Every structure is written in C-alpha cells, then in structure tokens.
CSV table of C-alpha atoms in Angstrom, one decimal:
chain,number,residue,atom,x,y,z
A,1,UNK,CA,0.0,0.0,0.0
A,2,UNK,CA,1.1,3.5,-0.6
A,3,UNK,CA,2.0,5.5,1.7
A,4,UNK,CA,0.1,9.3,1.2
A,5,UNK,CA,1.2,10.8,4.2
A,6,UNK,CA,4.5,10.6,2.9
A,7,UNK,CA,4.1,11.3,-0.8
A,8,UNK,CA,2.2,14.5,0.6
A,9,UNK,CA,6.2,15.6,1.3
A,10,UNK,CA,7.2,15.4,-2.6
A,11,UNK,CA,8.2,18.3,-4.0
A,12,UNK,CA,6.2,17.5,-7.4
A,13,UNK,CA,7.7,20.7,-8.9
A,14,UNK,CA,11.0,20.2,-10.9
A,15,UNK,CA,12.1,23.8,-10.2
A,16,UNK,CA,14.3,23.7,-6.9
A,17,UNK,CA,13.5,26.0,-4.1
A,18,UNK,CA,17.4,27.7,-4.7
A,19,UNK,CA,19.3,27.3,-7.4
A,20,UNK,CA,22.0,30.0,-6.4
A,21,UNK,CA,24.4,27.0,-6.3
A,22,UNK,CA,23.7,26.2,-10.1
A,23,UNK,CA,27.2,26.6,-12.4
A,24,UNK,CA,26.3,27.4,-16.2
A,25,UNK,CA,27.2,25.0,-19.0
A,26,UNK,CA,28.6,26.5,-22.4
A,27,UNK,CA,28.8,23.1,-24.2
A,28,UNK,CA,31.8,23.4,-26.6
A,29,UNK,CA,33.6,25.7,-24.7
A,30,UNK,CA,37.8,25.1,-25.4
A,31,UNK,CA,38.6,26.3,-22.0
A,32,UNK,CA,36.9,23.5,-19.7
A,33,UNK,CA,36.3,26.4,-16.8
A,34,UNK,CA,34.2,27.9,-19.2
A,35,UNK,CA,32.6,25.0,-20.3
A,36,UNK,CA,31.9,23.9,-16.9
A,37,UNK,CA,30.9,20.8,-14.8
A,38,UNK,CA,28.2,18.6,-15.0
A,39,UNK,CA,26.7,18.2,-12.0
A,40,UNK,CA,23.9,15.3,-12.1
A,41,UNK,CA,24.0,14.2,-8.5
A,42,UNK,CA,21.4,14.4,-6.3
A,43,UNK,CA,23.0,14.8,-2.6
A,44,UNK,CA,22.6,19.2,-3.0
A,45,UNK,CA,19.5,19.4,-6.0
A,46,UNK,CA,21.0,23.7,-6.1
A,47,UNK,CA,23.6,22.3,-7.5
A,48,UNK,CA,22.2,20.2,-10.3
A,49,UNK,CA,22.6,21.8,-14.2
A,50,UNK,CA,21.2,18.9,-15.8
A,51,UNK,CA,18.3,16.3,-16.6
A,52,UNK,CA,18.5,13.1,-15.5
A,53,UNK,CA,21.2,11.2,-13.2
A,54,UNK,CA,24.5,9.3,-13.3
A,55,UNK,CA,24.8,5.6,-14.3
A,56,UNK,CA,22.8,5.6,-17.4
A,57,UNK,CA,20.9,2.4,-17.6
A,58,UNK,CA,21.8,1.7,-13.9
A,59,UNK,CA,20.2,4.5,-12.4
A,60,UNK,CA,16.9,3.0,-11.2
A,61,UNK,CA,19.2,0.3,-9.4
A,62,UNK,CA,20.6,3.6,-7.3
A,63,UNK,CA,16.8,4.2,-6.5
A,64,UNK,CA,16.1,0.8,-5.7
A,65,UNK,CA,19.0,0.9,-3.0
A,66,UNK,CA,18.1,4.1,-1.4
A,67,UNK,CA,14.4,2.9,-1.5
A,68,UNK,CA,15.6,-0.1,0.5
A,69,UNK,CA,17.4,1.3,3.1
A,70,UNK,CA,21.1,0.5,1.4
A,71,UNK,CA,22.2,3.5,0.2
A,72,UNK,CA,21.5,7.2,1.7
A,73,UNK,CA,20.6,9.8,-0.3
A,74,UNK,CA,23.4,11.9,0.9
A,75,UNK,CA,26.2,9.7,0.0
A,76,UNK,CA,29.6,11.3,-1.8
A,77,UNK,CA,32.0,8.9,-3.9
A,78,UNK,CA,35.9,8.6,-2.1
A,79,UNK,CA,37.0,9.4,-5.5
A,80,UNK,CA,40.8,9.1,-4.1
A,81,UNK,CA,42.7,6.7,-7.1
A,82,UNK,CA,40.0,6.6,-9.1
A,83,UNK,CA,41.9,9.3,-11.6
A,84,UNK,CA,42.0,7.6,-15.5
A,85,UNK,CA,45.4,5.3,-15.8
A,86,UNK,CA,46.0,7.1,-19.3
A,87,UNK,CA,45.6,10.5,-20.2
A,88,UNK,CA,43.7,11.5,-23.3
A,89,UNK,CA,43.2,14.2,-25.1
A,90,UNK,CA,42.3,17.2,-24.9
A,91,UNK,CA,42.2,17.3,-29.0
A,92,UNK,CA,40.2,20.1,-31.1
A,93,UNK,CA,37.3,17.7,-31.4
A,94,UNK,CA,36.7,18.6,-27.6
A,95,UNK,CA,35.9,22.4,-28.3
A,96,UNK,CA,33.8,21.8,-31.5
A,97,UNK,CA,30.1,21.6,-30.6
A,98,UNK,CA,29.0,19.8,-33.8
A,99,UNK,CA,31.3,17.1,-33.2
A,100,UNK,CA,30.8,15.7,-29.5
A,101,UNK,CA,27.0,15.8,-28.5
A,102,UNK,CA,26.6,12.5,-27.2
A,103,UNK,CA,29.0,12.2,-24.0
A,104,UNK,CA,31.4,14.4,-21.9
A,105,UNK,CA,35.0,14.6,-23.5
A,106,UNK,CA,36.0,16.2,-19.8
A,107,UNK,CA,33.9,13.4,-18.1
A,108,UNK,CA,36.9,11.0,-17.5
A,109,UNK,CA,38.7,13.5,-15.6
A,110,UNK,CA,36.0,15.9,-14.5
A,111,UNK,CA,37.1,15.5,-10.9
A,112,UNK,CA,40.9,16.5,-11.5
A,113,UNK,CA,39.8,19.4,-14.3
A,114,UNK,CA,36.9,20.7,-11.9
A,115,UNK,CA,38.9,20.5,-8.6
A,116,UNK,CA,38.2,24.1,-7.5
A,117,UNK,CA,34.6,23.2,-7.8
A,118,UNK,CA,34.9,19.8,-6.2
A,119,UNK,CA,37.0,21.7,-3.5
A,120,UNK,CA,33.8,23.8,-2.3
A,121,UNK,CA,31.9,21.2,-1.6
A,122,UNK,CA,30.0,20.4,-6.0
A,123,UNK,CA,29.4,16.7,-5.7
A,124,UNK,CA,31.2,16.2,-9.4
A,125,UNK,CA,30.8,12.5,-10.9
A,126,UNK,CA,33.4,11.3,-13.8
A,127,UNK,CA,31.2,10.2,-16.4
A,128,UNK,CA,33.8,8.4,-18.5
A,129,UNK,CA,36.4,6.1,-16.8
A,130,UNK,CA,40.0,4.6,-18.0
A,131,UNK,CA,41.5,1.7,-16.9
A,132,UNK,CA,44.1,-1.1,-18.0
A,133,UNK,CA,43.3,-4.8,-18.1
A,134,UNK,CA,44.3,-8.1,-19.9
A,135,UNK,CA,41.4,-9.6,-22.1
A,136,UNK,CA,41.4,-13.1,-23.6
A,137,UNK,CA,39.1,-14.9,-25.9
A,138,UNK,CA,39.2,-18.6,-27.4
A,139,UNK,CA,39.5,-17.4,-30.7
A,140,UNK,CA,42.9,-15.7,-30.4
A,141,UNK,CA,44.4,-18.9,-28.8
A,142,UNK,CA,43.1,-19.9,-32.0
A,143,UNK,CA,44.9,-17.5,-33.8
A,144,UNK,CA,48.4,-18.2,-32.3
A,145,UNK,CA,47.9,-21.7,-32.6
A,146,UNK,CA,47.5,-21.3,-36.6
A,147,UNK,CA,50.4,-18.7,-36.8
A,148,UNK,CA,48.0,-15.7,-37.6
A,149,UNK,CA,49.4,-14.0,-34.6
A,150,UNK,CA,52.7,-14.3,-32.9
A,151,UNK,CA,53.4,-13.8,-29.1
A,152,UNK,CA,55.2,-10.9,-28.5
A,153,UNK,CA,55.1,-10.2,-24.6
A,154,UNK,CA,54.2,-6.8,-24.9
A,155,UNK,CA,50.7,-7.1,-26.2
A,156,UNK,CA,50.1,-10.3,-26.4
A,157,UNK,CA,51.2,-13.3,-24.2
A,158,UNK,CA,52.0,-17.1,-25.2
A,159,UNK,CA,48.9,-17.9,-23.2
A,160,UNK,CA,46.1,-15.5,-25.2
A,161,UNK,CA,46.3,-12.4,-22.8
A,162,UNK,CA,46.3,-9.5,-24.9
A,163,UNK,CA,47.3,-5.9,-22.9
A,164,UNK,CA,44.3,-3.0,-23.3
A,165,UNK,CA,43.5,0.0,-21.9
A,166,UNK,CA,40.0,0.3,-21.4
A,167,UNK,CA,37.3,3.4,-21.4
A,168,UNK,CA,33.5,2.7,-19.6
A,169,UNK,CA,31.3,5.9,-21.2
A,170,UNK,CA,28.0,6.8,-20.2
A,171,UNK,CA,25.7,9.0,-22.4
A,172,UNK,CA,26.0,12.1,-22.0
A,173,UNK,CA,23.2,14.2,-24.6
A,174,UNK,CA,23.7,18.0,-25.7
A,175,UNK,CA,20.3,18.1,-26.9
A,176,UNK,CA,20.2,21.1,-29.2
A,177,UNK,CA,23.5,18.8,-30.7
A,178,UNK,CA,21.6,15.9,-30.9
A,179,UNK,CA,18.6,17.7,-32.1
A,180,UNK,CA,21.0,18.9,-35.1
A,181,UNK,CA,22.3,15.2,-35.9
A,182,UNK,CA,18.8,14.2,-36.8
A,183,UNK,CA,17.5,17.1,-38.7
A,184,UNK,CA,15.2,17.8,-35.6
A,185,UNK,CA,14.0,20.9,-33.7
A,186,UNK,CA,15.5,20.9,-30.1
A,187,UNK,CA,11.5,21.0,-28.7
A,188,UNK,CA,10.7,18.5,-30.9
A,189,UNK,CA,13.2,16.3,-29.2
A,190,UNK,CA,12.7,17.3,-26.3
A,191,UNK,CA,8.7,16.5,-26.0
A,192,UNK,CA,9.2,12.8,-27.6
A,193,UNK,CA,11.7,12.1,-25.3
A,194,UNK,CA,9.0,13.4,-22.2
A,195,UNK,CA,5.9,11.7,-24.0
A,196,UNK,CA,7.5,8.7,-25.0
A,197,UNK,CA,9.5,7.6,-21.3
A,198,UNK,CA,5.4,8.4,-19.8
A,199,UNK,CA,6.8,11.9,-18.6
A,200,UNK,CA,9.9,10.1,-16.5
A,201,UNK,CA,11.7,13.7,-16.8
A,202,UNK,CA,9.9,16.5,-16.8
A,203,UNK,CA,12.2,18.8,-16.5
A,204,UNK,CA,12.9,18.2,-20.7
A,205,UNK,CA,9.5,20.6,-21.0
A,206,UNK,CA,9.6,22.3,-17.9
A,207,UNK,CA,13.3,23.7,-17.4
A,208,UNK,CA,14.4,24.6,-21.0
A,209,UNK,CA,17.5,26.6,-19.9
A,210,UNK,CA,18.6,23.4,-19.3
A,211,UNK,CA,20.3,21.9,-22.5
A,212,UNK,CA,22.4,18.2,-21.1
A,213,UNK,CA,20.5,15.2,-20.5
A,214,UNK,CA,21.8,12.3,-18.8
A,215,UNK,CA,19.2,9.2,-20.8
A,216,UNK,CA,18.9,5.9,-18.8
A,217,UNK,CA,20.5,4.2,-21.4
A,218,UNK,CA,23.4,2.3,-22.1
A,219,UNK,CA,26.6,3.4,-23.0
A,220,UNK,CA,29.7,1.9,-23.8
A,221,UNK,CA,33.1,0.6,-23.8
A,222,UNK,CA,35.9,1.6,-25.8
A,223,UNK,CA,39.0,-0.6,-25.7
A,224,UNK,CA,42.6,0.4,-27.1
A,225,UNK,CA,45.3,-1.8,-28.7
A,226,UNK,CA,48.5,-0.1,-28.1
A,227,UNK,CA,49.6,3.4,-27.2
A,228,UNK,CA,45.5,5.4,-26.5
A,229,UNK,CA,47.3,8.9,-27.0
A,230,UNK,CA,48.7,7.3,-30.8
A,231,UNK,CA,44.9,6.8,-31.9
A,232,UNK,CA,45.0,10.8,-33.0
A,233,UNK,CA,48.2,10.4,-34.5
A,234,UNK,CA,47.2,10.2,-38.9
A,235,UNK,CA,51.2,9.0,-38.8
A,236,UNK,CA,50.1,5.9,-37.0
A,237,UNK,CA,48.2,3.2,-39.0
A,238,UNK,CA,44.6,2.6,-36.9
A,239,UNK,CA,42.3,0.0,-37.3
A,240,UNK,CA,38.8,0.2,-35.9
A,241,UNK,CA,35.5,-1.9,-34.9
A,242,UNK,CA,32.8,-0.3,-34.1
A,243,UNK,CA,30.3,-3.6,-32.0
A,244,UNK,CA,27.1,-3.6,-31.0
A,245,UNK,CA,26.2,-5.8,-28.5
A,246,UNK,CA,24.8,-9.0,-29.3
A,247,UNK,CA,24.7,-11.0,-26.0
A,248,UNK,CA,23.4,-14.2,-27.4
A,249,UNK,CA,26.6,-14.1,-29.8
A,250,UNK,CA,29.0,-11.9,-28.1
A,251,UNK,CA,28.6,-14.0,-24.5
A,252,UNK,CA,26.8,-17.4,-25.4
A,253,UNK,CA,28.5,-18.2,-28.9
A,254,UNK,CA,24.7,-18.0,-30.7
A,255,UNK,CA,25.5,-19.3,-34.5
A,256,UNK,CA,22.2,-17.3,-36.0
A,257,UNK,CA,24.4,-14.3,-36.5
A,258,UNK,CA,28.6,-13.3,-37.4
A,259,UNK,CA,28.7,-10.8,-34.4
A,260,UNK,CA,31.0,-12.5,-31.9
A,261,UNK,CA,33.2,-13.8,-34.8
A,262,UNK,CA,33.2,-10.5,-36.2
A,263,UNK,CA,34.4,-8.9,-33.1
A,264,UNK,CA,37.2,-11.8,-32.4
A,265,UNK,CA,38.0,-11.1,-36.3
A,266,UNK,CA,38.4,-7.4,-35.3
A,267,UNK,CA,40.6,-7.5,-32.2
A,268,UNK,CA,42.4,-9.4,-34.1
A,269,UNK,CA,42.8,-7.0,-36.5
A,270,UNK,CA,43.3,-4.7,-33.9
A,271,UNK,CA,46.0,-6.7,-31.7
A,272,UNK,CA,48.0,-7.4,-35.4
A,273,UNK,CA,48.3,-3.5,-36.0
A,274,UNK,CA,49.4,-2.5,-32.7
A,275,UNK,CA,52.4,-5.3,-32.7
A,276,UNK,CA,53.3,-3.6,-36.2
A,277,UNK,CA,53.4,0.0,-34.6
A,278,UNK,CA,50.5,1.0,-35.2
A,279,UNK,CA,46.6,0.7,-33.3
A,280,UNK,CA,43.6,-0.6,-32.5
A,281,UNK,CA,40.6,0.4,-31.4
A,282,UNK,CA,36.8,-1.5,-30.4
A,283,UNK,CA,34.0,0.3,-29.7
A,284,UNK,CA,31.3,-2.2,-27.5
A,285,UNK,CA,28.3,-0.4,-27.7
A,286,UNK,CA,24.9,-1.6,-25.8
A,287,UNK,CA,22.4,-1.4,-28.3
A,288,UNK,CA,21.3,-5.2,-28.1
A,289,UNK,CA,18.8,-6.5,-30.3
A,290,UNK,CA,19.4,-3.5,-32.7
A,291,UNK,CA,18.5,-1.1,-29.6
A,292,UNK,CA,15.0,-2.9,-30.3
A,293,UNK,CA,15.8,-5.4,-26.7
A,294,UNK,CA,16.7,-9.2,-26.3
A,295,UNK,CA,12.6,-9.9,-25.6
A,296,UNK,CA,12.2,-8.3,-29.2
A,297,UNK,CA,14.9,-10.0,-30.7
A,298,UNK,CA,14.0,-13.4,-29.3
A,299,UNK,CA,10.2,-12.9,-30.9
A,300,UNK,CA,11.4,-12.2,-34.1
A,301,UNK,CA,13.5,-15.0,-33.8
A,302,UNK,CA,10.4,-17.1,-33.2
A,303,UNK,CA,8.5,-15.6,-35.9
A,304,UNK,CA,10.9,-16.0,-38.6
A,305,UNK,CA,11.0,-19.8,-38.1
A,306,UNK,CA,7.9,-20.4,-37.6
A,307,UNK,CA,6.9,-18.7,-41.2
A,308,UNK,CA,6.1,-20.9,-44.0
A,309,UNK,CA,9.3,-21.7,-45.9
A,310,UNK,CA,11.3,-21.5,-42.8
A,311,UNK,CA,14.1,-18.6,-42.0
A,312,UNK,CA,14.3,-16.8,-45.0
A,313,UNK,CA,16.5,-14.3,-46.3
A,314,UNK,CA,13.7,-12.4,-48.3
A,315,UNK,CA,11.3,-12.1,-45.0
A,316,UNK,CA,14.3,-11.3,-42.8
A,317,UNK,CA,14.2,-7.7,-41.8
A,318,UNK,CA,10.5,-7.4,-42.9
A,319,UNK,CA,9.7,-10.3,-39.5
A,320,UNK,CA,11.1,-7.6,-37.3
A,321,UNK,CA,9.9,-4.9,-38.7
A,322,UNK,CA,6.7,-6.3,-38.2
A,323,UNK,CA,6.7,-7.0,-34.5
A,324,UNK,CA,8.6,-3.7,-33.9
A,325,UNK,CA,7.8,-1.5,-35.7
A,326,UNK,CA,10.9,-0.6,-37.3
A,327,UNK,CA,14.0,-2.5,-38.8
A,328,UNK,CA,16.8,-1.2,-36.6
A,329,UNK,CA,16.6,1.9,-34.0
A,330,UNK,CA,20.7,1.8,-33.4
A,331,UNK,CA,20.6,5.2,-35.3
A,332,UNK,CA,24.3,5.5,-35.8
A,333,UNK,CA,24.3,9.3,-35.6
A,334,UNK,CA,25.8,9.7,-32.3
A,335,UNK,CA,27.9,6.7,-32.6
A,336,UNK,CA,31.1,8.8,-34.3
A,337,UNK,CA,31.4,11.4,-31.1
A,338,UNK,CA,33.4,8.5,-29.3
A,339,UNK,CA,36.1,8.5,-31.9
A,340,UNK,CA,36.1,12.5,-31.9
A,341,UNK,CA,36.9,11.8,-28.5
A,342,UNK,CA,39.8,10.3,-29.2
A,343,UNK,CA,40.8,12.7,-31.9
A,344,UNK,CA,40.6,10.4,-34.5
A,345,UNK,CA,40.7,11.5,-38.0
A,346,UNK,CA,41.8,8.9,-40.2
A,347,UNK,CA,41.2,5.0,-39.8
A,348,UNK,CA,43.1,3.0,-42.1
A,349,UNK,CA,41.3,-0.3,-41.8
A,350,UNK,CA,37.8,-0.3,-40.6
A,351,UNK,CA,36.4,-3.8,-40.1
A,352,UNK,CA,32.8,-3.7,-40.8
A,353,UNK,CA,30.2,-4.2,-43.9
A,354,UNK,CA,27.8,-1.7,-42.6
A,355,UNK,CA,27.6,1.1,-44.6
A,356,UNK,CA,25.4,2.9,-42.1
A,357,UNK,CA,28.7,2.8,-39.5
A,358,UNK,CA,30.7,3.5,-42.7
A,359,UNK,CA,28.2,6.7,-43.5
A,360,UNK,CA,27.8,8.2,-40.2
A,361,UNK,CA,31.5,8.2,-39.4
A,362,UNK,CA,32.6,10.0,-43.0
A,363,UNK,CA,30.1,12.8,-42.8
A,364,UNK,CA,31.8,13.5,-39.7
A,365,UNK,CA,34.8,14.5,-41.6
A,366,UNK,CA,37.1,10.8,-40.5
A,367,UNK,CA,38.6,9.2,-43.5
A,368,UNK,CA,38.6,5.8,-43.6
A,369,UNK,CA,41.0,4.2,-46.1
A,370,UNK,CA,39.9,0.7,-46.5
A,371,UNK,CA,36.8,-1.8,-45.0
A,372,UNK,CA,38.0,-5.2,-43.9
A,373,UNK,CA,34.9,-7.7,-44.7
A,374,UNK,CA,34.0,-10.6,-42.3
A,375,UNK,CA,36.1,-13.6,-43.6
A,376,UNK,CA,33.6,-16.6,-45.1
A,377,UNK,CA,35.3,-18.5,-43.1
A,378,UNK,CA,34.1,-17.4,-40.0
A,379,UNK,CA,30.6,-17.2,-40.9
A,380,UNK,CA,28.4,-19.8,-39.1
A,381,UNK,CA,26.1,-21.7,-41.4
A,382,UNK,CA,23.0,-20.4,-39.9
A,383,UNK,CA,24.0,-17.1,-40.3
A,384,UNK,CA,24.2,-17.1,-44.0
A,385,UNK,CA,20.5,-16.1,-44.1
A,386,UNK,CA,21.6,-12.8,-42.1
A,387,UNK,CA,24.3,-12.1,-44.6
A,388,UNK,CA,22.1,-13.0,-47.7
A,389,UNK,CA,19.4,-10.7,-45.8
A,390,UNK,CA,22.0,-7.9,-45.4
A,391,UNK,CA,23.3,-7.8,-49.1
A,392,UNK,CA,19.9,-7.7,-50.4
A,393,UNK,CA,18.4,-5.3,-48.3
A,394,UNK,CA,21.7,-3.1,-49.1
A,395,UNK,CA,23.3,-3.3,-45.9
A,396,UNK,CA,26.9,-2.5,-47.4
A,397,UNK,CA,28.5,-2.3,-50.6
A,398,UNK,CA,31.1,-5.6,-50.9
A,399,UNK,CA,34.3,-4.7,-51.8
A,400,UNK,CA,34.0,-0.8,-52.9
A,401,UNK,CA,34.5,2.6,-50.7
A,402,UNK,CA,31.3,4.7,-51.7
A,403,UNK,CA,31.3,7.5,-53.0
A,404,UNK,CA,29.6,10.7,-51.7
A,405,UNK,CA,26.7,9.6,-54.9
A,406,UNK,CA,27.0,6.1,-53.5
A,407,UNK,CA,26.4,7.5,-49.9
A,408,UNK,CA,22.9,9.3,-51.0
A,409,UNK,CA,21.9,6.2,-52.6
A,410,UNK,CA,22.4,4.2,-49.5
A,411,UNK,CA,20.7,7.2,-47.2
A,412,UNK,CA,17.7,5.7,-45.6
A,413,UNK,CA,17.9,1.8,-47.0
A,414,UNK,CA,21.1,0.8,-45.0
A,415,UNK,CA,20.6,-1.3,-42.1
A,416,UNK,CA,23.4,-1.4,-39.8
A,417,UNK,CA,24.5,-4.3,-37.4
C-alpha cells in the first residue's frame, strides 16, 4: 500500500526551491572552466545543471537501493585513485560543438579538471572512466595456434592475454546537438523524449534553460590496442571496430548471427596492427537486439522460423519490422562522437560491412581508407541467411569505398549491425 502521508512531502515541482548554487554549461567551450561541470547528483539538487542522473541504464538500481534502506541519499564517492590510468586528449574535437554531442569529453577527468569546484563542496561524478586490463578470448588462442598471430610479450602473451587499456562511457546528450544530428527541432526532441518515457523527466518541458541530458541508457566501452594517446596520431596506422552488442553471440557463442566472430576477427585485426606499430581500437556499444531489446529480438527470432518456408533471407528484416515496428533503431548518428573523443581522423582499416557505420563516421569528416569484410570463413552456417538478408536489403557495398553519390543512394535503406 502506498503511503500518502509521505508522498504529501514530494516536491512535485521540478524547479528547486534555490538554485544559487547552479554553475552554467557553455557546451563546446575550449577552456573547460568555461565550459563547466556537469553536475547530475542528487546529494545538493541547487547544484544540479542537468536532466537526469549518473549511471545511465543503472540508475533505477541507485533508486532501488536508497528505496531499500542500502544507500543514503546523501552519500559522496571517495573518488581518491579513481583518476584515468592514461591520459587523453584534450584534442580540437573537444571544443567543436557539432562534433561531441553524445558524451562528456572532460567526463573522464572531471574530478581533476573541476577541482576548484569539487574543492567547495559540488558533488562532481566522472562520467567516463579509463583503466588497463588483460582480455582473452578462445578465438585468439586460435589464432596463435594457426600462426596468424605471434606472441610478442608486450601485447600479447603465449597464453592468449592480450594488454588494453579500457574506457566505460555513459551517455552524455547536448540536446540542441543531438537535435541537429537528426534534422530535428531541439523542442521536438525534447517532448518525444518526455511523452515517449510516460513523462519520466519532466524537466525536458519544464526547465528549458537546461540543455544536457543524462538518458537511462546504455553506454559503452571503448577498448585500445597499443599506445591510446597514438589513436589521434594520422602518422600511426589505426584499425577500428565499431560492435554492437549481441549478447546471445557476443557471450553465449549464438550461431544465428557473425557478431561474436566479427568482433574476435576485429581484435584481431586490432592486436596485429598495434604489434606492427600502429593501433587498434573496439568500440562495444549496448544497443542489443538493434537497440529494439533481447525480448524483441528473441520474438522475431520465433517468428521468422515459424513462417512458412522457414528462416528466409527475403522475409528477414520485414519479420522484425513487423513486430517492432521498425527494422533497426541503433541510429548511428551519435555513434562517431566517441572516436572525436579520441581525436581520430583517419582510420586505415575499418572492419565492418555496414555502410550505415561506414556513413555516419565519413560525414563527420574521418577518412577511412579501407573496410575489412568478415572472412567466409568465419561465418556460421545459420547465419548465411543474415548475410544474404543484409546484401539484399543493401546493408553494405562488398568490396567498394562509396562515393559521396554512393552515400545518398544508400541514405535511408542501409541497415546497420
């Protein structure tokens, strides 16, 4: 049962009583002073300059702890240590509004660039952080064993353990700059994003002077193959996957679709260039099921092999569109503000087939020189309909670097994965 007497306590208004301890934000700003912090938190709500709350997708976990008595309200991080174990940036990317909308380029080090702020007493969050780890996967044991890649003891081991340095990012929104990316108006944005979370923020119609929003979403991990600080350098050969997370592949070894052997084939791709002086780059992002959710994905699953003639290439995107709506709602628009981050302008191999990926991240102004295709070899047998699906709805153009006329073309029928 509810308890009235102490909802009658809520302050139902989303303006706080004093908001003298509020800090501008001029998104963009080169100086980061001028910029400013971001202040999500809610242990001092004078202090907050944005929508939403830290932790992205994790956030109502946070309310579920406080609600049960394990967490107090008023509790501030011991941030001591916690400082990123690489430095990056800051690169001119950082000061361009147009090309970072989706995260915080300061958010990594927030508490070390804000200190005078976190000094008086602003509960400051990092948004981003960097750490350094060994990862190892079956399939690059796989790779030594068949001489594809050679031990080296710097970044890779005789045992499979390659050496990364790793970046957790939660979304970050600008939303006039996310507004721009799709061709919207920043209201327009604004009052789908209230009507279609059932009003969970109202502050997006009721505080317009604020402009960042923190979605509960999730964000992603970026994780680096040799010197981070070299990914900037166009000197430096780079090779890139961008991932989107496909638990049932990625974690479980599904064989209905190439995405974990796509990612194994792209770290090592990745873990080859950095032991020939160059580096490597993944980008994990969590938009599972195409953003559309495992329950989605699992029904169009059923639905496709239950349909007369069996799992067919021909009825393959039409299945899900059918159940959700839509074919794909990844939207790789913000996807590129990751590798602004980094300040990278040229990648030299980018393993994908998407042309969607391939689109976004050119009309951001990063060359990419050449697209490594998933070997046939590594394509399960079930997923063939995926890749027949995929060529036939236009999903990428085999074997050719499009041209700005190919790119038009492609606008609107390219379905990414």
């Amino acid at each position: 049962m509810v308890d009235k007497k102490n909802l009658g306590h809520i302050q139902l208004t989303s303006h706080p009583d004093d908001e003298s301890g509020m800090l501008p934000i001029q998104w963009g700003a080169a100086d980061p002073m001028v910029r400013g912090p971001l202040i999500a938190t809610l242990t001092n709500k004078s202090q907050r300059n944005v929508i939403g709350t830290h932790s992205g997708a994790y956030a109502i976990y946070r309310a579920l702890a406080v609600a049960a008595g394990s967490l107090t309200t008023v509790h501030k991080a011991d941030l001591t240590n916690t400082a990123p174990a690489e430095a990056l940036g800051p690169y001119p990317s950082w000061s361009d509004p147009s090309q970072i909308v989706s995260m915080d380029p300061w958010g990594a080090s927030a508490v070390q660039t804000y200190s005078k702020y976190f000094d008086e007493g602003y509960d400051i969050r990092p948004t981003v952080a960097v750490t350094k780890a060994h990862i190892n996967m079956p399939e690059l044991r796989d790779a030594i064993a068949a001489g594809r890649l050679k031990p080296d003891g710097t970044f890779l081991t005789k045992n499979g353990d390659v050496v990364v340095t790793k970046a957790a990012i939660e979304p970050v929104w600008h939303l006039p700059g996310v507004a721009k990316r799709f061709g919207l108006d920043v209201s327009q944005l604004r009052r789908a994003l209230f009507e279609q979370t059932g009003g969970m923020f109202p502050e997006l119609i009721t505080r317009p002077d604020l402009d960042v929003f923190l979605p509960p979403i999730g964000g992603l991990t970026a994780y680096f193959f040799g010197d981070p600080k070299t990914l900037a350098d166009t000197k430096v050969p780079l090779a890139v996957r961008v991932h989107d997370e496909c638990n049932g592949s990625d974690v479980f070894g599904s064989d209905i679709c190439t995405c974990r052997p796509y990612l194994a084939h792209g770290i090592e791709v990745c873990v080859e260039t950095a032991q020939k002086g160059g580096a490597g780059l993944i980008v994990y992002s969590r938009k599972e099921g195409r953003a559309l959710g495992e329950v989605t994905k699992f029904l169009v699953y059923n639905a496709r092999k239950r349909q007369q003639g069996g799992d067919r290439a021909d009825a393959y995107f039409a299945r899900t569109e059918c159940v959700a709506g839509v074919q794909d709602m990844r939207f790789q628009e913000l996807m590129p503000d990751v590798l602004h981050w980094l300040g990278i302008t040229k990648i030299d191999q980018f393993v994908s087939m998407s042309d969607m990926k391939y689109n976004a991240i050119v009309k951001t102004g990063i060359e990419i020189k050449k697209r490594v295709a998933i070997p046939d070899e590594l394509i399960p047998e079930d997923a063939r309909v995926e890749m027949d699906a995929k060529k036939a709805a236009g999903y990428y153009t085999e074997g050719v670097i499009p041209t700005a006329g190919d790119l038009a073309k492609a606008k609107g029928r390219a379905l990414d994965g």
